[in-house]
Short mmCIF file of C-alpha atoms in Angstrom, two decimals:
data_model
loop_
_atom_site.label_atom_id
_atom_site.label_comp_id
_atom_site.label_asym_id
_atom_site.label_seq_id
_atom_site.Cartn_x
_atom_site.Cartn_y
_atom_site.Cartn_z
CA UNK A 1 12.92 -30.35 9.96
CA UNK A 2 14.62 -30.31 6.45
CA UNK A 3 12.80 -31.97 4.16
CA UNK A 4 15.27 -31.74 1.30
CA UNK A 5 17.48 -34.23 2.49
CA UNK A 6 14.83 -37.04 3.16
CA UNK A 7 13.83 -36.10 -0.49
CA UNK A 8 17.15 -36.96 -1.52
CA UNK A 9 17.80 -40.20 0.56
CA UNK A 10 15.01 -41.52 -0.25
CA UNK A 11 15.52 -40.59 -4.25
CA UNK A 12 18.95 -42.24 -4.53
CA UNK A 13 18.97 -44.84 -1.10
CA UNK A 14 20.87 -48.35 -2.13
CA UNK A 15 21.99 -51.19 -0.39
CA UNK A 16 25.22 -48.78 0.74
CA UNK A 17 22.87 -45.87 2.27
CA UNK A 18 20.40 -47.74 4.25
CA UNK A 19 22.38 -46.71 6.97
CA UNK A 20 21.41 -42.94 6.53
CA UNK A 21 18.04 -43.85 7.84
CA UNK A 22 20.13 -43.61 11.74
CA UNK A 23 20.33 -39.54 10.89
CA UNK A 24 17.12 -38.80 9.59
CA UNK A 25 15.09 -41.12 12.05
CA UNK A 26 14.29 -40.54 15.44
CA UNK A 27 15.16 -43.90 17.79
CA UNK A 28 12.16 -44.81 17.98
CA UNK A 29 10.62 -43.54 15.05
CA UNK A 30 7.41 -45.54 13.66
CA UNK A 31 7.26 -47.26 10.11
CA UNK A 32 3.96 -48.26 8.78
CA UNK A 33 2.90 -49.40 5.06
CA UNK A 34 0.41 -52.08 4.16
CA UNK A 35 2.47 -54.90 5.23
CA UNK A 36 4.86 -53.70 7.61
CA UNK A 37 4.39 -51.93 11.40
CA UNK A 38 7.77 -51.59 13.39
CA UNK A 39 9.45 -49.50 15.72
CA UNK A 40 12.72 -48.59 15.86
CA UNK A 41 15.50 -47.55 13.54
CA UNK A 42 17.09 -51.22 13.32
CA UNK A 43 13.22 -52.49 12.02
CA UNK A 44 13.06 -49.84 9.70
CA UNK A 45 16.89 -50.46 8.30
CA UNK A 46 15.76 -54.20 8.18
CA UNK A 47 12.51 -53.18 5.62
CA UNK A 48 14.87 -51.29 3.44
CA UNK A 49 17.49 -53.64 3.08
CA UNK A 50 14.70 -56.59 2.32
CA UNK A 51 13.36 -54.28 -0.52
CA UNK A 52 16.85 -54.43 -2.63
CA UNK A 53 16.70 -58.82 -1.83
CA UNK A 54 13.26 -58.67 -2.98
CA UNK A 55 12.64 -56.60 -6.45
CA UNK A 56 14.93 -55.38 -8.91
CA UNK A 57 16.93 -51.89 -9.08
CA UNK A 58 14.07 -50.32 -6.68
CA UNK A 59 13.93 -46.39 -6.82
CA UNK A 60 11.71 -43.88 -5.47
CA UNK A 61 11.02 -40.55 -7.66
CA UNK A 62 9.01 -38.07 -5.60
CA UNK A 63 7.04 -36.19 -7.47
CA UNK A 64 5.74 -33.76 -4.88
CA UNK A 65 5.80 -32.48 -1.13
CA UNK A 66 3.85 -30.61 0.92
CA UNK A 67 5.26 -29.26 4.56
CA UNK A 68 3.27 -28.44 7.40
CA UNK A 69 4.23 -27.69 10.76
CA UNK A 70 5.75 -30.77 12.16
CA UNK A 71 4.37 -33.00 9.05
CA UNK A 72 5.29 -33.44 5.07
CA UNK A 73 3.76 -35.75 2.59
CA UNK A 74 5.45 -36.63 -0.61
CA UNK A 75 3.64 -38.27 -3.56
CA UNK A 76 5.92 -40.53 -4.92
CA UNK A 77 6.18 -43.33 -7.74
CA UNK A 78 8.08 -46.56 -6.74
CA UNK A 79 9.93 -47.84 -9.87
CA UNK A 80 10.87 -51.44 -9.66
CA UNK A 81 11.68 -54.72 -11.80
CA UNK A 82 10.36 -58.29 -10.89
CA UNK A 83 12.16 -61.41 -11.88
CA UNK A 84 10.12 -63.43 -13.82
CA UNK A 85 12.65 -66.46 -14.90
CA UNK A 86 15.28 -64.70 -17.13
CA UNK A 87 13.06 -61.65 -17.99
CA UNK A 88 12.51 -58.13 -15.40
CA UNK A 89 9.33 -56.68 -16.08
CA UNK A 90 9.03 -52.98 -14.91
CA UNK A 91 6.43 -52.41 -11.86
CA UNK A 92 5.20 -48.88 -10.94
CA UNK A 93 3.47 -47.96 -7.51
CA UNK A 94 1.91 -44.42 -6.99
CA UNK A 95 1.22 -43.79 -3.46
CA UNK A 96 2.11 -41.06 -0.26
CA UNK A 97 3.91 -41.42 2.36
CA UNK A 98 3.15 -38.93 5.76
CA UNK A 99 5.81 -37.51 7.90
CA UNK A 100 5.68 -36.40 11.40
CA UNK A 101 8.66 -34.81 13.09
CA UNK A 102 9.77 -34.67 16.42
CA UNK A 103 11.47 -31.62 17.94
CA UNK A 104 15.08 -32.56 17.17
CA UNK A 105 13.99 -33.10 13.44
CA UNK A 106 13.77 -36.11 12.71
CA UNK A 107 11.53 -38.54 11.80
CA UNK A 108 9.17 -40.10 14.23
CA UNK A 109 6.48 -41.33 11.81
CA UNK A 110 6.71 -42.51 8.42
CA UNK A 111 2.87 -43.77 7.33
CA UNK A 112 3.12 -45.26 3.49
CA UNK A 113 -0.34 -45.22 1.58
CA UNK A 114 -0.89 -46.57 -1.46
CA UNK A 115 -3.86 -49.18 -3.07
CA UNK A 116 -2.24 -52.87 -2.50
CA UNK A 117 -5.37 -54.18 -4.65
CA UNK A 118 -4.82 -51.53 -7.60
CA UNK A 119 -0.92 -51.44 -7.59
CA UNK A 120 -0.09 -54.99 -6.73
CA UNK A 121 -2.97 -57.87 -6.64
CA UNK A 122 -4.48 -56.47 -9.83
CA UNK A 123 -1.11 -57.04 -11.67
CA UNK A 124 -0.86 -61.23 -10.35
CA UNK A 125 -2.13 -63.18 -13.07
CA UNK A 126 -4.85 -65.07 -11.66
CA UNK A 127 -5.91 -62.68 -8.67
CA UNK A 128 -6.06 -59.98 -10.95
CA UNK A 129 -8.30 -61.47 -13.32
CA UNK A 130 -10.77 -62.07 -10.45
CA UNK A 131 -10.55 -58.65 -8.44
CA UNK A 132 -10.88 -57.12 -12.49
CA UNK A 133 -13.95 -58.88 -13.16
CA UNK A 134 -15.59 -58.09 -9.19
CA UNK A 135 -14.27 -54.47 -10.19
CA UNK A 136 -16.30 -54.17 -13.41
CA UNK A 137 -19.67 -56.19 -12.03
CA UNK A 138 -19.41 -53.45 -8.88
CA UNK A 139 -18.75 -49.98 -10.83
CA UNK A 140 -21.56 -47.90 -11.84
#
């Protein structure tokens, strides 16, 4: 298991390198985030190519990895636009996403975390007015 390259495809991955995924996943390699849970390297392809229809110039900068064994987590920031009639506004996501190998290599797990409340419903206009104001009445 090299993590270097998945570091790299998944740093610079466009519309033109989804295909990559095929030799760094396993067949049958698991994909898991907060809204999606497929098998297979087809599913997984299918996720990747929906991000570019869905947000603008998407890009992934990892910002650190840890190996271990047959795992690796990288902490990564997702950098995307969202179309808002003629205007992009700029969208960041922090989160982690876990690795698990399988003897040839490649990837057989890949398990996205990251706060869906903080990074995304916060930002929606009105949903994020109402999860801000339950935040504030619940904190200490």
């Amino acid at each position: 298991m090299l993590i270097d390259p998945l570091v790299e495809f998944f740093e610079s991955v466009s519309p033109e390198t989804v295909s990559r995924i095929a030799d760094l996943y396993a067949v049958d390699a698991r994909f898991k985030d907060p809204f999606n849970d497929v098998n297979g390297v087809p599913a997984i392809e299918h996720i990747f190519r929906h991000m570019f229809t869905q947000v603008e110039a998407p890009r992934f900068v990892v910002s650190e990895r840890i190996v271990q064994g047959d795992s690796a987590m990288l902490v990564w920031t997702f950098e995307f636009g969202v179309r808002v009639g003629k205007t992009v506004r700029p969208q960041l996501v922090n989160g982690v996403t876990h690795f698990q190998f399988n003897c040839e290599g490649k990837v057989s797990l890949h398990r996205d975390y990251w706060d869906t409340g903080e990074e995304l419903y916060m930002k929606l206009p009105v949903l994020g007015w109402l999860l801000r104001a339950l935040k504030r009445r619940l904190a200490a």
